[in-house]
mmCIF file of C-alpha atoms in Angstrom:
data_model
loop_
_atom_site.group_PDB
_atom_site.id
_atom_site.type_symbol
_atom_site.label_atom_id
_atom_site.label_comp_id
_atom_site.label_asym_id
_atom_site.label_seq_id
_atom_site.Cartn_x
_atom_site.Cartn_y
_atom_site.Cartn_z
ATOM 1 C CA MET A 255 -0.581 -23.281 -11.911
ATOM 2 C CA LEU A 256 0.039 -27.020 -11.465
ATOM 3 C CA GLY A 257 -3.465 -27.672 -10.207
ATOM 4 C CA ASP A 258 -2.294 -28.227 -6.618
ATOM 5 C CA LEU A 259 -4.200 -25.277 -5.158
ATOM 6 C CA SER A 260 -7.773 -25.183 -3.951
ATOM 7 C CA GLN A 261 -10.370 -23.343 -6.030
ATOM 8 C CA ARG A 262 -10.256 -20.390 -3.615
ATOM 9 C CA GLU A 263 -6.452 -20.173 -3.684
ATOM 10 C CA SER A 264 -6.383 -20.507 -7.473
ATOM 11 C CA ARG A 265 -8.827 -17.599 -7.767
ATOM 12 C CA ARG A 266 -6.595 -15.467 -5.556
ATOM 13 C CA VAL A 267 -3.568 -16.264 -7.736
ATOM 14 C CA ILE A 268 -5.418 -15.361 -10.944
ATOM 15 C CA LEU A 269 -6.754 -12.107 -9.467
ATOM 16 C CA HIS A 270 -3.247 -11.211 -8.304
ATOM 17 C CA LEU A 271 -1.807 -11.777 -11.780
ATOM 18 C CA LEU A 272 -4.458 -9.797 -13.674
ATOM 19 C CA PRO A 273 -3.130 -6.284 -12.819
ATOM 20 C CA GLY A 274 0.328 -7.358 -13.989
ATOM 21 C CA CYS A 275 2.569 -8.034 -10.965
ATOM 22 C CA ALA A 276 6.042 -7.602 -12.461
ATOM 23 C CA ARG A 277 7.741 -10.174 -10.231
ATOM 24 C CA CYS A 278 5.102 -12.875 -10.767
ATOM 25 C CA ARG A 279 4.979 -12.234 -14.519
ATOM 26 C CA THR A 280 8.723 -12.843 -14.701
ATOM 27 C CA VAL A 281 8.472 -16.102 -12.754
ATOM 28 C CA THR A 282 5.512 -17.424 -14.779
ATOM 29 C CA ALA A 283 6.452 -15.994 -18.181
ATOM 30 C CA ALA A 284 6.868 -19.414 -19.793
ATOM 31 C CA LEU A 285 3.495 -20.607 -18.526
ATOM 32 C CA TRP A 286 1.495 -17.897 -20.300
ATOM 33 C CA ASN A 287 2.991 -18.984 -23.641
ATOM 34 C CA ALA A 288 2.308 -22.664 -23.120
ATOM 35 C CA GLY A 289 -0.916 -22.641 -25.057
ATOM 36 C CA SER A 290 0.253 -20.427 -27.933
ATOM 37 C CA ASP A 291 1.322 -21.535 -31.375
ATOM 38 C CA ALA A 292 4.741 -19.934 -31.081
ATOM 39 C CA THR A 293 7.268 -21.476 -28.727
ATOM 40 C CA ASN A 294 9.158 -18.198 -28.218
ATOM 41 C CA GLY A 295 12.247 -20.238 -27.453
ATOM 42 C CA VAL A 296 10.805 -22.077 -24.441
ATOM 43 C CA GLY A 297 10.267 -25.500 -26.058
ATOM 44 C CA ASP A 298 7.543 -27.501 -27.739
ATOM 45 C CA PRO A 299 4.028 -26.389 -26.648
ATOM 46 C CA GLU A 300 2.767 -29.971 -26.526
ATOM 47 C CA ALA A 301 5.625 -31.018 -24.264
ATOM 48 C CA LEU A 302 5.057 -28.027 -22.012
ATOM 49 C CA SER A 303 1.361 -28.827 -21.806
ATOM 50 C CA LYS A 304 2.128 -32.389 -20.766
ATOM 51 C CA ARG A 305 4.731 -31.256 -18.272
ATOM 52 C CA PHE A 306 2.422 -28.825 -16.483
ATOM 53 C CA ARG A 307 -0.693 -31.033 -16.830
ATOM 54 C CA TYR A 308 -2.829 -28.386 -18.477
ATOM 55 C CA ASP A 309 -6.426 -29.335 -19.125
ATOM 56 C CA SER A 310 -8.888 -27.439 -21.290
ATOM 57 C CA LEU A 311 -10.163 -25.372 -18.364
ATOM 58 C CA MET A 312 -6.686 -24.167 -17.419
ATOM 59 C CA ASN A 313 -5.944 -23.291 -21.030
ATOM 60 C CA ARG A 314 -9.074 -21.141 -21.118
ATOM 61 C CA VAL A 315 -8.022 -19.424 -17.891
ATOM 62 C CA ILE A 316 -4.549 -18.736 -19.286
ATOM 63 C CA ASN A 317 -6.008 -17.316 -22.499
ATOM 64 C CA ARG A 318 -8.350 -15.127 -20.482
ATOM 65 C CA VAL A 319 -5.530 -13.791 -18.305
ATOM 66 C CA ARG A 320 -3.357 -13.174 -21.373
ATOM 67 C CA SER A 321 -6.199 -11.269 -23.043
ATOM 68 C CA ALA A 322 -6.919 -9.269 -19.864
ATOM 69 C CA GLN A 323 -3.272 -8.288 -19.553
ATOM 70 C CA ALA A 324 -3.183 -7.146 -23.195
ATOM 71 C CA ASP A 325 -6.299 -5.032 -22.631
ATOM 72 C CA LEU A 326 -4.798 -3.577 -19.480
ATOM 73 C CA GLU A 327 -1.576 -2.608 -21.233
ATOM 74 C CA ALA A 328 -3.622 -0.850 -23.919
ATOM 75 C CA GLU A 329 -5.578 0.942 -21.195
ATOM 76 C CA ARG A 330 -2.351 2.032 -19.525
ATOM 77 C CA ALA A 331 -1.001 3.418 -22.788
ATOM 78 C CA GLU A 332 -4.201 5.420 -23.283
ATOM 79 C CA ALA A 333 -3.971 6.649 -19.687
ATOM 80 C CA ARG A 334 -0.555 8.155 -20.378
ATOM 81 C CA HIS A 335 -2.115 10.286 -23.120
ATOM 82 C CA ARG A 336 -4.866 11.363 -20.718
ATOM 83 C CA MET A 337 -2.278 12.335 -18.097
ATOM 84 C CA ALA A 338 -0.378 14.428 -20.635
ATOM 85 C CA GLU A 339 -3.650 16.162 -21.464
ATOM 86 C CA LEU A 340 -4.232 16.832 -17.777
ATOM 87 C CA ASP A 341 -0.745 18.258 -17.294
ATOM 88 C CA ALA A 342 -1.507 20.909 -19.888
ATOM 89 C CA ARG A 343 -4.295 22.292 -17.680
ATOM 90 C CA PRO A 344 -4.167 24.141 -14.320
ATOM 91 C CA ARG A 345 -4.331 21.766 -11.358
ATOM 92 C CA GLU A 346 -7.463 23.417 -9.948
ATOM 93 C CA LEU A 347 -9.356 22.282 -13.068
ATOM 94 C CA TRP A 348 -8.354 18.616 -12.736
ATOM 95 C CA PRO A 349 -11.151 17.409 -10.404
ATOM 96 C CA ALA A 350 -14.012 18.801 -12.498
ATOM 97 C CA LEU A 351 -12.485 17.503 -15.730
ATOM 98 C CA VAL A 352 -11.673 13.933 -14.697
ATOM 99 C CA GLN A 353 -14.903 13.375 -12.799
ATOM 100 C CA ALA A 354 -17.058 14.589 -15.673
ATOM 101 C CA GLU A 355 -15.492 12.516 -18.472
ATOM 102 C CA ALA A 356 -15.639 8.716 -18.514
ATOM 103 C CA ARG A 357 -12.373 8.388 -20.457
ATOM 104 C CA PHE A 358 -10.576 9.140 -17.177
ATOM 105 C CA HIS A 359 -12.505 6.504 -15.220
ATOM 106 C CA THR A 360 -10.085 3.649 -15.894
ATOM 107 C CA TRP A 361 -7.786 1.381 -13.935
ATOM 108 C CA GLY A 362 -4.796 2.582 -15.944
ATOM 109 C CA PHE A 363 -5.439 6.245 -15.186
ATOM 110 C CA CYS A 364 -5.923 5.524 -11.465
ATOM 111 C CA GLU A 365 -2.571 3.713 -11.453
ATOM 112 C CA LEU A 366 -0.893 6.764 -12.969
ATOM 113 C CA LEU A 367 -2.490 9.065 -10.410
ATOM 114 C CA LEU A 368 -1.289 6.883 -7.544
ATOM 115 C CA ASP A 369 2.226 6.759 -8.977
ATOM 116 C CA ARG A 370 2.152 10.543 -9.405
ATOM 117 C CA ALA A 371 1.031 10.971 -5.771
ATOM 118 C CA ARG A 372 3.770 8.659 -4.494
ATOM 119 C CA ARG A 373 6.535 10.410 -6.426
ATOM 120 C CA ALA A 374 5.329 13.892 -5.445
ATOM 121 C CA ARG A 375 5.243 12.881 -1.773
ATOM 122 C CA ASP A 376 8.430 10.800 -1.604
ATOM 123 C CA LEU A 377 10.523 13.334 -3.455
ATOM 124 C CA GLY A 378 9.164 16.133 -1.275
ATOM 125 C CA ARG A 379 8.239 17.947 -4.453
ATOM 126 C CA ASP A 380 4.634 18.933 -3.872
ATOM 127 C CA LEU A 381 2.428 17.632 -1.083
ATOM 128 C CA GLY A 382 -0.505 19.512 -2.634
ATOM 129 C CA GLU A 383 -0.144 17.587 -5.891
ATOM 130 C CA ALA A 384 0.113 14.326 -3.965
ATOM 131 C CA GLY A 385 -3.131 15.131 -2.163
ATOM 132 C CA VAL A 386 -4.975 16.033 -5.367
ATOM 133 C CA CYS A 387 -3.844 12.855 -7.147
ATOM 134 C CA ALA A 388 -4.653 10.578 -4.207
ATOM 135 C CA GLY A 389 -8.042 12.237 -3.690
ATOM 136 C CA LEU A 390 -8.921 11.887 -7.369
ATOM 137 C CA THR A 391 -8.004 8.204 -7.273
ATOM 138 C CA VAL A 392 -10.343 7.665 -4.321
ATOM 139 C CA SER A 393 -13.163 9.241 -6.339
ATOM 140 C CA LEU A 394 -12.394 7.619 -9.705
ATOM 141 C CA SER A 395 -11.790 4.095 -8.420
ATOM 142 C CA GLY A 396 -15.486 3.876 -7.551
ATOM 143 C CA ARG A 397 -16.346 4.547 -11.200
ATOM 144 C CA ILE A 398 -14.188 1.818 -12.753
ATOM 145 C CA ASP A 399 -16.224 -0.643 -14.803
ATOM 146 C CA THR A 400 -16.298 -3.856 -12.739
ATOM 147 C CA SER A 401 -17.379 -5.837 -15.793
ATOM 148 C CA ILE A 402 -13.845 -5.208 -17.091
ATOM 149 C CA HIS A 403 -11.902 -5.284 -13.818
ATOM 150 C CA PRO A 404 -13.029 -7.666 -11.020
ATOM 151 C CA ASP A 405 -14.609 -5.874 -8.099
ATOM 152 C CA ALA A 406 -12.171 -7.447 -5.626
ATOM 153 C CA LEU A 407 -9.255 -5.855 -7.477
ATOM 154 C CA VAL A 408 -11.037 -2.503 -7.635
ATOM 155 C CA GLN A 409 -11.542 -2.697 -3.861
ATOM 156 C CA GLU A 410 -7.792 -3.163 -3.386
ATOM 157 C CA LEU A 411 -7.054 -0.269 -5.735
ATOM 158 C CA THR A 412 -9.417 1.905 -3.687
ATOM 159 C CA ALA A 413 -7.639 0.784 -0.527
ATOM 160 C CA ARG A 414 -4.300 1.891 -2.011
ATOM 161 C CA ALA A 415 -5.847 5.269 -2.870
ATOM 162 C CA TRP A 416 -7.087 5.812 0.691
ATOM 163 C CA THR A 417 -3.667 4.742 1.999
ATOM 164 C CA ALA A 418 -1.944 7.283 -0.256
ATOM 165 C CA LEU A 419 -4.317 9.970 0.986
ATOM 166 C CA ALA A 420 -3.581 8.949 4.587
ATOM 167 C CA ASP A 421 0.135 9.477 3.954
ATOM 168 C CA VAL A 422 -0.570 12.981 2.658
ATOM 169 C CA TRP A 423 -2.687 13.838 5.716
ATOM 170 C CA ARG A 424 -0.027 12.421 8.033
ATOM 171 C CA GLU A 425 2.771 14.438 6.483
ATOM 172 C CA ALA A 426 0.573 17.542 6.577
ATOM 173 C CA GLY A 427 0.121 17.010 10.329
ATOM 174 C CA ASP A 428 -3.597 16.127 10.216
ATOM 175 C CA LEU A 429 -3.340 12.835 12.095
ATOM 176 C CA LYS A 430 -7.091 12.538 12.681
ATOM 177 C CA SER A 431 -7.831 12.608 8.926
ATOM 178 C CA ALA A 432 -4.952 10.181 8.340
ATOM 179 C CA GLU A 433 -6.477 7.757 10.855
ATOM 180 C CA GLU A 434 -9.891 7.963 9.174
ATOM 181 C CA SER A 435 -8.343 7.402 5.727
ATOM 182 C CA LEU A 436 -6.536 4.278 6.926
ATOM 183 C CA ARG A 437 -9.761 3.003 8.461
ATOM 184 C CA ARG A 438 -11.464 3.365 5.087
ATOM 185 C CA ALA A 439 -8.494 1.709 3.354
ATOM 186 C CA GLU A 440 -8.750 -1.299 5.656
ATOM 187 C CA ALA A 441 -12.501 -1.597 5.034
ATOM 188 C CA HIS A 442 -11.951 -1.752 1.264
ATOM 189 C CA LEU A 443 -9.044 -4.169 1.627
ATOM 190 C CA LEU A 444 -11.267 -6.574 3.552
ATOM 191 C CA ARG A 445 -13.480 -6.735 0.442
ATOM 192 C CA GLY A 446 -10.507 -7.480 -1.804
ATOM 193 C CA THR A 447 -8.789 -10.703 -2.803
ATOM 194 C CA GLY A 448 -7.050 -11.262 0.525
ATOM 195 C CA ASP A 449 -3.674 -10.365 -0.979
ATOM 196 C CA ARG A 450 -1.129 -10.575 1.847
ATOM 197 C CA MET A 451 1.191 -8.141 0.079
ATOM 198 C CA GLU A 452 -1.488 -5.444 0.213
ATOM 199 C CA ARG A 453 -2.098 -6.260 3.884
ATOM 200 C CA ALA A 454 1.615 -5.938 4.680
ATOM 201 C CA ARG A 455 1.782 -2.543 2.961
ATOM 202 C CA LEU A 456 -1.219 -1.277 4.917
ATOM 203 C CA LEU A 457 0.374 -2.404 8.174
ATOM 204 C CA GLU A 458 3.462 -0.367 7.262
ATOM 205 C CA ARG A 459 1.414 2.781 6.694
ATOM 206 C CA LYS A 460 -0.424 2.278 9.990
ATOM 207 C CA ALA A 461 2.958 1.926 11.693
ATOM 208 C CA ALA A 462 4.086 5.221 10.155
ATOM 209 C CA LEU A 463 0.993 6.912 11.580
ATOM 210 C CA ARG A 464 1.522 5.369 15.027
ATOM 211 C CA THR A 465 5.065 6.748 14.989
ATOM 212 C CA SER A 466 3.745 10.222 14.159
ATOM 213 C CA GLN A 467 1.242 9.837 17.002
ATOM 214 C CA GLY A 468 4.081 9.165 19.434
ATOM 215 C CA ARG A 469 3.188 5.488 19.847
ATOM 216 C CA PRO A 470 6.428 3.653 18.921
ATOM 217 C CA GLU A 471 5.437 0.420 20.714
ATOM 218 C CA ASP A 472 2.301 0.105 18.558
ATOM 219 C CA ALA A 473 4.325 0.975 15.453
ATOM 220 C CA ALA A 474 6.861 -1.758 16.274
ATOM 221 C CA ARG A 475 4.101 -4.359 16.672
ATOM 222 C CA LEU A 476 2.576 -3.418 13.305
ATOM 223 C CA LEU A 477 5.941 -3.590 11.547
ATOM 224 C CA SER A 478 6.620 -6.993 13.087
ATOM 225 C CA ARG A 479 3.333 -8.255 11.620
ATOM 226 C CA SER A 480 4.222 -6.861 8.196
ATOM 227 C CA ILE A 481 7.634 -8.581 8.364
ATOM 228 C CA LEU A 482 5.903 -11.894 9.076
ATOM 229 C CA LEU A 483 3.702 -11.469 5.992
ATOM 230 C CA TYR A 484 6.654 -10.528 3.782
ATOM 231 C CA ARG A 485 8.540 -13.604 4.998
ATOM 232 C CA ARG A 486 5.630 -15.856 4.140
ATOM 233 C CA LEU A 487 5.585 -14.330 0.657
ATOM 234 C CA GLY A 488 9.334 -14.718 0.209
ATOM 235 C CA GLN A 489 9.740 -10.954 -0.198
ATOM 236 C CA TRP A 490 13.167 -10.820 1.440
ATOM 237 C CA ASP A 491 14.052 -7.383 0.079
ATOM 238 C CA GLN A 492 10.938 -6.024 1.801
ATOM 239 C CA VAL A 493 11.840 -7.909 4.986
ATOM 240 C CA GLY A 494 15.253 -6.228 5.063
ATOM 241 C CA ARG A 495 13.795 -2.790 4.439
ATOM 242 C CA VAL A 496 11.153 -3.089 7.173
ATOM 243 C CA LEU A 497 13.672 -4.569 9.619
ATOM 244 C CA ALA A 498 15.800 -1.441 9.152
ATOM 245 C CA GLU A 499 12.734 0.711 9.813
ATOM 246 C CA LEU A 500 11.898 -1.348 12.886
ATOM 247 C CA GLY A 501 15.435 -0.802 14.167
ATOM 248 C CA CYS A 502 15.001 2.964 13.837
ATOM 249 C CA ILE A 503 11.725 2.846 15.763
ATOM 250 C CA GLU A 504 13.306 0.749 18.522
ATOM 251 C CA LYS A 505 16.061 3.337 18.828
ATOM 252 C CA MET A 506 13.478 6.121 18.998
ATOM 253 C CA ARG A 507 11.611 4.180 21.668
ATOM 254 C CA ARG A 508 14.777 3.794 23.773
ATOM 255 C CA ILE A 509 15.507 7.500 23.445
ATOM 256 C CA GLY A 510 11.943 8.191 24.546
ATOM 257 C CA GLU A 511 12.397 5.929 27.562
ATOM 258 C CA GLN A 512 15.622 7.703 28.480
ATOM 259 C CA ALA A 513 13.862 11.045 28.127
ATOM 260 C CA ALA A 514 11.067 9.761 30.350
ATOM 261 C CA ILE A 515 13.646 8.737 32.960
ATOM 262 C CA ARG A 516 15.223 12.178 32.797
ATOM 263 C CA ARG A 517 11.801 13.795 33.173
ATOM 264 C CA GLY A 518 11.103 11.563 36.174
ATOM 265 C CA LEU A 519 14.404 12.523 37.827
ATOM 266 C CA LEU A 520 13.692 16.184 37.160
ATOM 267 C CA ARG A 521 10.278 15.891 38.793
ATOM 268 C CA LEU A 522 11.898 14.147 41.787
ATOM 269 C CA TRP A 523 14.459 16.931 42.226
ATOM 270 C CA LEU A 524 11.757 19.562 41.824
ATOM 271 C CA ASP A 525 9.707 17.882 44.564
ATOM 272 C CA ARG A 526 12.733 17.813 46.850
ATOM 273 C CA LEU A 527 13.493 21.451 46.107
ATOM 274 C CA ARG A 528 9.919 22.389 46.915
ATOM 275 C CA ARG A 529 10.072 20.504 50.223
ATOM 276 C CA ILE A 530 13.414 22.165 51.125
ATOM 277 C CA SER A 531 12.026 25.577 50.206
ATOM 278 C CA ALA A 532 8.956 24.929 52.318
ATOM 279 C CA ARG A 533 11.105 23.932 55.321
ATOM 280 C CA LEU A 534 13.320 27.015 54.934
ATOM 281 C CA GLN A 535 10.229 29.162 54.797
ATOM 282 C CA LEU A 536 8.978 27.571 58.042
ATOM 283 C CA LEU A 537 12.329 28.243 59.754
ATOM 284 C CA ARG A 538 12.202 31.870 58.666
ATOM 285 C CA ASP A 539 8.714 32.202 60.035
#
């Protein structure tokens, strides 16, 4: 925002702010009002402009972001009405309805579907509903108008949809489909803005799958990489949460090693027993 970033980094910041990151909006709240007529209690606009060295180009960017955020909030409000309309219909009719009508093909509606899938899965309420919502988001995200929402952001939204679907497959026990969904999620994320937060989240979901596959060492490596990304972003609450998860996996790994040792000892005793039995049989003969 101070003009210290390269053009590429500045673009990444703007694209990150467009969907409305709550944390970043709080930190930069005063900056988005710097070019407005009202001070909103943050000081004289002219003084703020001088302080942050805004030029005409930056003011245009700020106005564009402010306008995009207002449009997005309106889209989200409309999406809530569409979701209420969907709830009034049987779930088996949802796919045909939302795919046929363009009023459902919006960023705001996809966000609601993803939130619905997450809550249904995390609360253990209905894995079937989580799968339907995640699957619909995968389909609808490809129909979002990229003249309204930048394609890089749509790619990241699609990646989140595939990740949500992977979680559903994993919890349903279909690890092969979960692996394929995460592969697709990673492919879309590579075409996104390069957001490290999104990358860290994907690494977490891959770690969850590796744990389900009985590969705790791989899961631990993936979680360690996600922790590194969260640290670079200053997301210390996420660092603490993933560290706790990593501790659980390390404990599981140690238990697995102990079980492996016990299995090895059992095999050794079985071999000895077989040899003793064979010798006794020879003596009898």
